[in-house]
Short mmCIF file of C-alpha atoms in Angstrom, two decimals:
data_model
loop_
_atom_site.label_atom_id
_atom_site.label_comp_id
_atom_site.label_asym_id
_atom_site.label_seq_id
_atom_site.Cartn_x
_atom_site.Cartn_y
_atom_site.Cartn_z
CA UNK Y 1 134.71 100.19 -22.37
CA UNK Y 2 133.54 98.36 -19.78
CA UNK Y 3 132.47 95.29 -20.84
CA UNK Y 4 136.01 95.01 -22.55
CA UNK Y 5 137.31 95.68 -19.63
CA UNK Y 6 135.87 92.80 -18.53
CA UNK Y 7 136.64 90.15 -21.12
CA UNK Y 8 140.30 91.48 -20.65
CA UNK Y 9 140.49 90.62 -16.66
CA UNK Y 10 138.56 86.88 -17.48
CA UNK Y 11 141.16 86.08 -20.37
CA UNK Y 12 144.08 87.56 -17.72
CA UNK Y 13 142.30 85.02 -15.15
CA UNK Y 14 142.12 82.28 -17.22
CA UNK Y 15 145.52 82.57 -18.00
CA UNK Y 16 146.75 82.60 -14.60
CA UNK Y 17 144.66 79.48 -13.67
CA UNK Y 18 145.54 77.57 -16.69
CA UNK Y 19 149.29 78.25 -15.36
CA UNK Y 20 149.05 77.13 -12.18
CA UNK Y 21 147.98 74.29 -13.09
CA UNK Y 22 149.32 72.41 -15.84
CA UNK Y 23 148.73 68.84 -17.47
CA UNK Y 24 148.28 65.54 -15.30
CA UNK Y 25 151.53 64.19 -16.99
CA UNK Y 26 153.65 67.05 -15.44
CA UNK Y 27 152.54 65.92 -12.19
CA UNK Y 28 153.04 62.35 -12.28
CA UNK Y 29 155.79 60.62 -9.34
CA UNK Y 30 158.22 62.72 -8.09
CA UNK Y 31 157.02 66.14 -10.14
CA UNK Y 32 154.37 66.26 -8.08
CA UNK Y 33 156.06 68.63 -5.44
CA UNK Y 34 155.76 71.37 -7.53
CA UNK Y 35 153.58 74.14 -5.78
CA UNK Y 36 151.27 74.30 -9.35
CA UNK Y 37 149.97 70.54 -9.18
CA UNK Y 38 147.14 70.03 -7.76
CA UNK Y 39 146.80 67.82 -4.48
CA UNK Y 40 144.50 64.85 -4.75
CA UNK Y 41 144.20 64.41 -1.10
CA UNK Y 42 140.45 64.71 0.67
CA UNK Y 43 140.21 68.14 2.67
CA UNK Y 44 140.95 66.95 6.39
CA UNK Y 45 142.45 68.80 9.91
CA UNK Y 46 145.66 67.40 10.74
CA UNK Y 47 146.68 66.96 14.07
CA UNK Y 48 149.90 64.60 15.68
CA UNK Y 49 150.68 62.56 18.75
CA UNK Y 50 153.35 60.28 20.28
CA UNK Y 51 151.05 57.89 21.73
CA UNK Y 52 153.22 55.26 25.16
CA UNK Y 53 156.52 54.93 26.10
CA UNK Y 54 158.58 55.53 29.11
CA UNK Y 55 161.02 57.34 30.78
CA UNK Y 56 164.81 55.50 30.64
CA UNK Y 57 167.54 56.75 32.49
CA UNK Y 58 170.53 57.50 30.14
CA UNK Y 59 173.79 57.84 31.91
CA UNK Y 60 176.06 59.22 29.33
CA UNK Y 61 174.31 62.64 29.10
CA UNK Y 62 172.99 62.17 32.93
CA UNK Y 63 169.19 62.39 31.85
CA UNK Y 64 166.27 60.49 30.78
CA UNK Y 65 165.16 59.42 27.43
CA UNK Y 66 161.89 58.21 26.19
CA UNK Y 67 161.83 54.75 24.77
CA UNK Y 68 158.65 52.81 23.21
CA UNK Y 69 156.46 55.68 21.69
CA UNK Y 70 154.24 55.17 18.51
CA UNK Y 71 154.28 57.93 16.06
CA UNK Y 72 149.75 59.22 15.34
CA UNK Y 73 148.94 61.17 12.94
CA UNK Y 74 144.86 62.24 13.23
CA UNK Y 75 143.11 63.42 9.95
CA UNK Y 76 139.50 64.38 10.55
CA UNK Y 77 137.79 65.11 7.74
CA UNK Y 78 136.86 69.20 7.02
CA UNK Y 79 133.30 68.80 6.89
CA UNK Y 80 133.84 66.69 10.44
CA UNK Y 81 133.06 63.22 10.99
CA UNK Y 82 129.90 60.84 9.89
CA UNK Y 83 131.24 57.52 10.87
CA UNK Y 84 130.57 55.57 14.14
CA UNK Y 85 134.19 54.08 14.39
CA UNK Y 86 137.49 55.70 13.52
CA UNK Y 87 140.05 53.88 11.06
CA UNK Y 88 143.49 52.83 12.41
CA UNK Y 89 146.40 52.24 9.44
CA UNK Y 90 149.46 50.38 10.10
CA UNK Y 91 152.10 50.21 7.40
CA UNK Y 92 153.96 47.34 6.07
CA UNK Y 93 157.57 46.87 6.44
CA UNK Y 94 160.35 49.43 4.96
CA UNK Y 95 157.40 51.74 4.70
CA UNK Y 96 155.33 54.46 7.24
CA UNK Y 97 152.25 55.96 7.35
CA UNK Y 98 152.59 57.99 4.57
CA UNK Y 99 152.02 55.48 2.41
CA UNK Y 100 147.73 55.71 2.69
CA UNK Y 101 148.16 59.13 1.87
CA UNK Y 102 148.79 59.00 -2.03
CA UNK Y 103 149.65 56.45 -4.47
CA UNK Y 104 152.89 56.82 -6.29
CA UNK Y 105 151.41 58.48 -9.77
CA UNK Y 106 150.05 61.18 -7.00
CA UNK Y 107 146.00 59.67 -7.07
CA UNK Y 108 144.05 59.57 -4.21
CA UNK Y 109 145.44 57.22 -1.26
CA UNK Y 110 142.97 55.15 1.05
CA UNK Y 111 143.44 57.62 3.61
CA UNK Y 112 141.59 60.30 1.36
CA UNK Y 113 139.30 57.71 0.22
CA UNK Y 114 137.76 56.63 3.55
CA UNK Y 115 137.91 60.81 5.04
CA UNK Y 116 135.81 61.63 2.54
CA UNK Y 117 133.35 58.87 3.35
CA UNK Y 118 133.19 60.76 6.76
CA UNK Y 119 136.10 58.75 9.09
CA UNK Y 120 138.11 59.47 11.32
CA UNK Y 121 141.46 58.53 10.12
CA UNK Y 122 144.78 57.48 12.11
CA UNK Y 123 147.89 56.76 10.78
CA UNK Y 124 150.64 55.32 12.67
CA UNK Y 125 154.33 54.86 12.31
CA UNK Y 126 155.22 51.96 14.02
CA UNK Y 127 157.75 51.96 16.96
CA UNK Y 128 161.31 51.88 15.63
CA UNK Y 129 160.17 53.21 12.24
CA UNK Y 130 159.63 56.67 10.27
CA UNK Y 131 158.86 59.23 12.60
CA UNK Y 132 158.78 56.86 15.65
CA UNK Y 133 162.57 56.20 15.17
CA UNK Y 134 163.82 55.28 19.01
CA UNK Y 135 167.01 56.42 20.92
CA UNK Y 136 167.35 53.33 22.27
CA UNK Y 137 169.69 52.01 19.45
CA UNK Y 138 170.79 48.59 20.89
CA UNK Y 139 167.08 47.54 21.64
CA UNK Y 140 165.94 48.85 17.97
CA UNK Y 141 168.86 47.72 15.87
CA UNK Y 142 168.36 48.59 12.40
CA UNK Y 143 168.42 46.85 8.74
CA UNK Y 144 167.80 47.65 5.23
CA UNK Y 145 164.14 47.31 4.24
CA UNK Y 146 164.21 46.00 0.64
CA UNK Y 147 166.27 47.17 -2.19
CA UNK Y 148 164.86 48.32 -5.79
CA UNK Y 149 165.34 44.90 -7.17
CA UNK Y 150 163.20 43.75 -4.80
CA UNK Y 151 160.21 46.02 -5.16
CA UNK Y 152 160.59 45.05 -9.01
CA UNK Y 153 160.66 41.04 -8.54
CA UNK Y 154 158.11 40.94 -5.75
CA UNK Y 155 155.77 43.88 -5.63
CA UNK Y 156 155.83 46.16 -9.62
CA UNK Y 157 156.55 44.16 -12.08
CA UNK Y 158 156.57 40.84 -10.81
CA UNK Y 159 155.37 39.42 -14.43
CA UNK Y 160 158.71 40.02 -15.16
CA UNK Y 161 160.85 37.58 -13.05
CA UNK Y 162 157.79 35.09 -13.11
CA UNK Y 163 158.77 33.26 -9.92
CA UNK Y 164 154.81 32.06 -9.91
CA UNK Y 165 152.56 31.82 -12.71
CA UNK Y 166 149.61 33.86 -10.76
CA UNK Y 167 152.57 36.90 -12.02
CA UNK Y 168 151.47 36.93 -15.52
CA UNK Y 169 148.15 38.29 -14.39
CA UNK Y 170 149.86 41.61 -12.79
CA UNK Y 171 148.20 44.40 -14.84
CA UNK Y 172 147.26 47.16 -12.57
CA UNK Y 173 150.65 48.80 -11.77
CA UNK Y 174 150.74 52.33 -12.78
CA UNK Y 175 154.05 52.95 -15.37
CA UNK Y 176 156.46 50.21 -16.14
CA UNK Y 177 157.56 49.35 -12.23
CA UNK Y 178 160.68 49.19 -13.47
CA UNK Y 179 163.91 50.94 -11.87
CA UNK Y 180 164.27 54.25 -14.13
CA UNK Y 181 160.03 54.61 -14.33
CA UNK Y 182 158.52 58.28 -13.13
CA UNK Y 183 156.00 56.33 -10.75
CA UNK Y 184 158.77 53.45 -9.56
CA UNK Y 185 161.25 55.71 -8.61
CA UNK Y 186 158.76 57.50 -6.31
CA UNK Y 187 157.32 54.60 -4.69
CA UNK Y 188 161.04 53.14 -4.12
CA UNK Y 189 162.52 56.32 -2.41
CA UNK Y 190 160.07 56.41 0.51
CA UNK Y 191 161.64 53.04 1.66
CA UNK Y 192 163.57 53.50 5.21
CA UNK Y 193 164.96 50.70 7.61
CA UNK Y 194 163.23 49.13 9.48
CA UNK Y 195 164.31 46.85 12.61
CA UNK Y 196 165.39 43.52 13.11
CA UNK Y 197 164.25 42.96 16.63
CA UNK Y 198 160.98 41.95 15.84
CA UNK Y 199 159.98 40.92 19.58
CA UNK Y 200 160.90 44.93 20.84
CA UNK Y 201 158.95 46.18 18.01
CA UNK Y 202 156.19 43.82 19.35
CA UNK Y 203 156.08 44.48 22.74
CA UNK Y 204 156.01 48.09 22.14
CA UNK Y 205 153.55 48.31 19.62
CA UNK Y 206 151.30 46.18 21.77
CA UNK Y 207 151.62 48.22 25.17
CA UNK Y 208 151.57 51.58 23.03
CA UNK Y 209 148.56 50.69 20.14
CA UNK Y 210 146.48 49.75 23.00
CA UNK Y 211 147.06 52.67 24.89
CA UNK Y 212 145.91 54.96 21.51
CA UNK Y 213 142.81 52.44 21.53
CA UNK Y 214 141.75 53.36 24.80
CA UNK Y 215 142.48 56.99 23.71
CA UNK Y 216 140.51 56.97 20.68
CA UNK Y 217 137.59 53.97 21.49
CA UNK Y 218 136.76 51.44 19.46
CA UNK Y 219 138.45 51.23 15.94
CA UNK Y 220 138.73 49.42 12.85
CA UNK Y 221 142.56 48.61 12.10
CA UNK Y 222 143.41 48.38 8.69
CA UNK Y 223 146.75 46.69 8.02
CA UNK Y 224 149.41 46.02 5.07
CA UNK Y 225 151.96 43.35 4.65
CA UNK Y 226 153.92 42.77 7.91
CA UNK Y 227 151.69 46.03 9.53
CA UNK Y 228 149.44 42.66 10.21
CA UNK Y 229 150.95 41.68 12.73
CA UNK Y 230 150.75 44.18 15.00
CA UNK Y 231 145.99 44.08 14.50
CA UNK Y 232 146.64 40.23 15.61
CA UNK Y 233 148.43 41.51 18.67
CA UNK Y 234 145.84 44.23 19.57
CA UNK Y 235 143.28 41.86 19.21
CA UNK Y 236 144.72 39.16 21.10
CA UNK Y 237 145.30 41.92 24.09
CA UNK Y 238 142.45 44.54 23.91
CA UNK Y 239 139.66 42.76 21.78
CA UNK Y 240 136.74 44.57 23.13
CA UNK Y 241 138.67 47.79 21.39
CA UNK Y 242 138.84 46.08 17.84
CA UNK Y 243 136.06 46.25 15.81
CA UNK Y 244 137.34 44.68 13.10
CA UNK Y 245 140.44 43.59 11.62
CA UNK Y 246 140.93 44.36 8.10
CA UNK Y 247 144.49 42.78 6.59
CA UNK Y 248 145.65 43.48 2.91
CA UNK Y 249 147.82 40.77 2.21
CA UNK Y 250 148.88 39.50 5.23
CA UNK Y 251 152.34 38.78 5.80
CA UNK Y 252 151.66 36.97 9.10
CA UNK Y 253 152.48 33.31 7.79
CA UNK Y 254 152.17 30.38 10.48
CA UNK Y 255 155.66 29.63 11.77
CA UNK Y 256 157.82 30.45 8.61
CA UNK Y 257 158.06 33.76 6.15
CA UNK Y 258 158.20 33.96 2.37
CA UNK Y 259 159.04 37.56 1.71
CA UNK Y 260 162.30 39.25 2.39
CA UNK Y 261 164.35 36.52 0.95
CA UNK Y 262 166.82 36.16 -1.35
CA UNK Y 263 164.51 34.71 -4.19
CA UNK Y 264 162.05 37.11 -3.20
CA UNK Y 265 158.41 35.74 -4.49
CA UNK Y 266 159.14 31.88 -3.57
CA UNK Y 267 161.37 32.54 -0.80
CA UNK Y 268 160.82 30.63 2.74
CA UNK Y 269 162.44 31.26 6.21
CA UNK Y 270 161.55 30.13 9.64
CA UNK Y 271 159.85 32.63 11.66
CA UNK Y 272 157.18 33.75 14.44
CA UNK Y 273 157.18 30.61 17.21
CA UNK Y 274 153.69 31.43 18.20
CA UNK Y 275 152.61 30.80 15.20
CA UNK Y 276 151.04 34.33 13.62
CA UNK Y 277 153.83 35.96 16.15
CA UNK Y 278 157.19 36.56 17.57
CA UNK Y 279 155.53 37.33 21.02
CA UNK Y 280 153.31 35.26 23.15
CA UNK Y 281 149.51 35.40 22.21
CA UNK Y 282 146.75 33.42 23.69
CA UNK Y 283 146.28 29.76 22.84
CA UNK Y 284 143.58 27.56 24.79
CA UNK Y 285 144.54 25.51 26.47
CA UNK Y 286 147.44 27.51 27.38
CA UNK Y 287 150.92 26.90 25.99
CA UNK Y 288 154.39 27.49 25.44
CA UNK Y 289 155.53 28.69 21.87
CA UNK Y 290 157.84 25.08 22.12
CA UNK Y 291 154.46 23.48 23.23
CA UNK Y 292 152.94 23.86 19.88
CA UNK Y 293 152.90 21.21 17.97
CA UNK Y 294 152.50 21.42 14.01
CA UNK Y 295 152.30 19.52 10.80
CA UNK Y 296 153.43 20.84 7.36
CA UNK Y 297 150.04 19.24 5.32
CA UNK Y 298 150.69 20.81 1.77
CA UNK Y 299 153.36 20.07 -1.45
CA UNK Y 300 155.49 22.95 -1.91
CA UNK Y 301 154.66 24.55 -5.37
CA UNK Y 302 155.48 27.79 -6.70
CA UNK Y 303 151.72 28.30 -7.74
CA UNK Y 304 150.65 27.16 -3.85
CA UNK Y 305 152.78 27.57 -0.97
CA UNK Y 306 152.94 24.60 1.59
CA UNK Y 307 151.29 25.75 5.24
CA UNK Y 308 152.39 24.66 8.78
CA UNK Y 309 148.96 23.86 10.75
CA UNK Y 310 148.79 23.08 14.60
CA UNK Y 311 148.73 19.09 15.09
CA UNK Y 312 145.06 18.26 15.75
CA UNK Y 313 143.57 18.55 18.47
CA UNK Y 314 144.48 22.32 17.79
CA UNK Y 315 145.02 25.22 20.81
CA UNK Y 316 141.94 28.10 20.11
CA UNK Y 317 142.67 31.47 20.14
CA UNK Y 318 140.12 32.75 21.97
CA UNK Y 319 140.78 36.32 22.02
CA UNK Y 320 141.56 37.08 18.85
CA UNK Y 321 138.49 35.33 17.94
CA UNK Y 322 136.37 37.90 19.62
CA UNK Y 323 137.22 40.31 16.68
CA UNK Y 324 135.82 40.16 12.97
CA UNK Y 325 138.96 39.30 10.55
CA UNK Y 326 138.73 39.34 6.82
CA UNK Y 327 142.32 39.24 4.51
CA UNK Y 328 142.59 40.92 1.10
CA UNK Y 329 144.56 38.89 -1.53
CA UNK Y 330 145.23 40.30 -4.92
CA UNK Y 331 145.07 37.53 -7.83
CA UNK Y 332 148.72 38.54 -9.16
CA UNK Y 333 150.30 39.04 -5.94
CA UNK Y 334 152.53 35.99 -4.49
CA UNK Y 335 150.50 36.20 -1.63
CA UNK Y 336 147.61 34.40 -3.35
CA UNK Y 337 150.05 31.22 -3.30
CA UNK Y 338 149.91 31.13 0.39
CA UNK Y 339 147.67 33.65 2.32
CA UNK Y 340 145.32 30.78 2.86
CA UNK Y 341 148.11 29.50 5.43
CA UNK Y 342 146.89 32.40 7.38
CA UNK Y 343 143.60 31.90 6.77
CA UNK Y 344 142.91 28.16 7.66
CA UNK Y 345 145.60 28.71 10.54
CA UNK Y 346 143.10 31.17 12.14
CA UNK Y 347 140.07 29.18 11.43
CA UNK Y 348 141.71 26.01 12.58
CA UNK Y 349 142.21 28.22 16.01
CA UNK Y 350 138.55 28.77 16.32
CA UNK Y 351 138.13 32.28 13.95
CA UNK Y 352 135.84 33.12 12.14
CA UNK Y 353 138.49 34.79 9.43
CA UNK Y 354 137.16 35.52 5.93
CA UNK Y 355 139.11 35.96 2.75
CA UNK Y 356 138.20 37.86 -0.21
CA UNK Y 357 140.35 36.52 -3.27
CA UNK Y 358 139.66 40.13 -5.63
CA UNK Y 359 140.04 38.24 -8.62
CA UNK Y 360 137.18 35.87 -7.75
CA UNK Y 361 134.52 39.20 -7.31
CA UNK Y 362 135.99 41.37 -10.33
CA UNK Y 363 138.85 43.27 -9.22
CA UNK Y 364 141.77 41.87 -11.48
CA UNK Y 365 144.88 42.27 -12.17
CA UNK Y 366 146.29 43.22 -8.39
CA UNK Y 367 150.01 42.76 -6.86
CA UNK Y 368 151.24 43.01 -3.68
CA UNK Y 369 150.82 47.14 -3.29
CA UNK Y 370 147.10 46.89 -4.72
CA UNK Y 371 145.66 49.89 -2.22
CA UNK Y 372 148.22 51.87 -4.75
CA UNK Y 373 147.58 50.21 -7.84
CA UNK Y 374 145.36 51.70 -10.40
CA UNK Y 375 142.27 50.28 -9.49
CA UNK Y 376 143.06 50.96 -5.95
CA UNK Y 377 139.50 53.17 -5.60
CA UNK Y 378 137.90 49.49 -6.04
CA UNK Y 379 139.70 47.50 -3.03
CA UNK Y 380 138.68 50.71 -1.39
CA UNK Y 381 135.05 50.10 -1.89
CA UNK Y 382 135.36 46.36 -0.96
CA UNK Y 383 137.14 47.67 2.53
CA UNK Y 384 134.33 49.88 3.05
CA UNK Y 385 131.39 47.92 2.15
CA UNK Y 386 132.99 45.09 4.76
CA UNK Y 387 132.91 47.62 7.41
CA UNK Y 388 129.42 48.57 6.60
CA UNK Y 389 128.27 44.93 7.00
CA UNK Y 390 130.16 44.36 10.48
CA UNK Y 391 128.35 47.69 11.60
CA UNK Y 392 125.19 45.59 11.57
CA UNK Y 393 126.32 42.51 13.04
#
């Protein structure tokens, strides 16, 4: 009796368990929410801050209101932390800091990746965005971050639109990235505005990220997109807090933007006077943003951006030369037509900046989004092993 007893409560088990938790392809994008699907995410304590601001008189209600504060989320890993330095994310634009957690297709984010390598792990929402929306609404006016078309042309399935030939080399999206696509449709919907007072944003990310430096100690910042700017800023203002500055794809072009435009991949704008910024940063010898003269060296081609340089004899940038930099291009991404602007801009300024093209050391196939492509776990392990090596130096 007993013994079928027994087979009868393992077969009512197994049952149970196989229930709860059905195939991966019921889980994929947006299904993921249901409570059966099993998280990806590393096992981590969760804790939150609002890091700066300041107190604002508001007369219409007779009060004060707090303006300026950066939105912290703290994940320690479970089985507590191994690593020297703590790991500080900053988004892109449209986006938050949700975005390290998972990938679209629900796989492992970077944030996962690097707690279970032992970090400490911060994510922030910068000031005006996400969960660090302000109530000041005239200083943080608000636009649209990027619409579906958008994503597809510039980020998915740029092999589509083939605004640069580097495009047909896009292979590591997960799904079609096409409007309509399980995975697509979850990676679009966690867009949100994002504002177009870039100098605010600026200021207040600077006063408040190094405020959560001096908090925390010395960090590594890890950065996305337009999230770069704000690693250049830290470093420029609290460099011995830095200790390292880690950009994938930077969108911190000298003096002009191409993203965000109306023919998205090949798009160009003027933008940031101070050359990687909107807001001063420190040039030796000292000058004005007006004071800076430049030179636009390159032909314009699809396949490689032109750059705007500083006129020789260039202005150093002394402080944020104190701090390691390395950028992260993938080989189908439009940012491998022009992140060497940023590159030889910084160098040219006295930096020792690195860039690691992925194609050219095995990792193929990458857009824009490549920390949640499909071979994502890879551009992980190049992150990590760069940390390793500026450990030692």
């Amino acid at each position: 009796m007993l013994p079928l007893l027994a087979v009868l409560v393992v077969a009512f088990a197994a049952f149970f368990i196989d229930a709860a938790a059905p195939a991966t392809r019921d889980c994929v994008g947006l299904k993921g929410v249901n409570p059966r699907c099993r998280s990806k995410e590393a096992a981590y304590q969760r804790e939150y801050f609002y890091i700066g601001g300041r107190y604002v008189p508001y007369p219409v209600f007779g009060g004060n209101l707090v303006y300026d504060q950066l939105y912290v989320e703290k994940l320690i890993p479970s089985q507590g932390v191994k690593q020297p330095y703590p790991l500080v994310f900053f988004h892109g634009g449209g986006s938050a800091g949700s975005i390290w957690l998972q990938t679209p297709d629900n796989r492992k984010g970077f944030a996962s990746y690097f707690i279970d390598l032992g970090y400490a792990v911060y994510l922030v929402d910068q000031t005006s965005v996400g969960r660090a929306t302000q109530n000041d609404l005239p200083g943080y006016p608000l636009r649209v971050g990027l619409t579906d078309e958008i994503a597809e042309q510039g980020f998915s399935a740029p092999e589509i639109t083939n605004a640069y030939p580097q495009s047909q080399l896009h292979t590591q999206w997960p799904g079609t990235g096409r409007i309509g696509d399980a995975i697509f449709d979850a990676f679009v919907a966690q867009f949100i505005p994002l504002t177009s007072n870039l100098t605010r944003q600026e200021l207040s990310m600077r006063a408040s990220g190094c405020e959560l430096l001096s908090l925390i100690g010395r960090s590594y910042l890890i950065s996305h997109s337009i999230g770069a700017l704000h690693p250049i800023l830290l470093s420029n203002d609290c460099p011995a807090l830095v200790a390292g500055n880690i950009n994938l794809e930077p969108a911190t072009i000298p003096f002009q933007s191409y993203t965000g435009n109306a023919t998205s991949s090949v798009g160009r704008t003027p933008n940031r006077p101070w050359g990687l910024t909107n807001t001063p940063i420190t040039y030796d010898p000292p000058a004005a943003s007006s004071e800076l003269r430049t030179v636009d060296n390159d032909t314009d081609t699809p396949a490689l951006r032109s750059c705007i340089y500083q006129a020789e004899p260039a202005r150093r940038l002394p402080e944020i030369a104190k701090v390691k930099y390395v950028a992260l291009t993938g080989e189908a991404s439009p940012h491998i037509t022009y992140d060497q602007c940023i590159v030889n801009y910084l160098r040219q300024a006295g930096v020792k900046a690195e860039w690691i093209k992925l194609g050219e050391i095995g990792i193929r196939g990458n857009g824009h989004f490549g920390f949640l492509e499909e071979n994502n776990g890879e551009i992980a392990k190049v992150v990590g092993r760069w940390i390793k090596r500026a450990d030692k130096e």
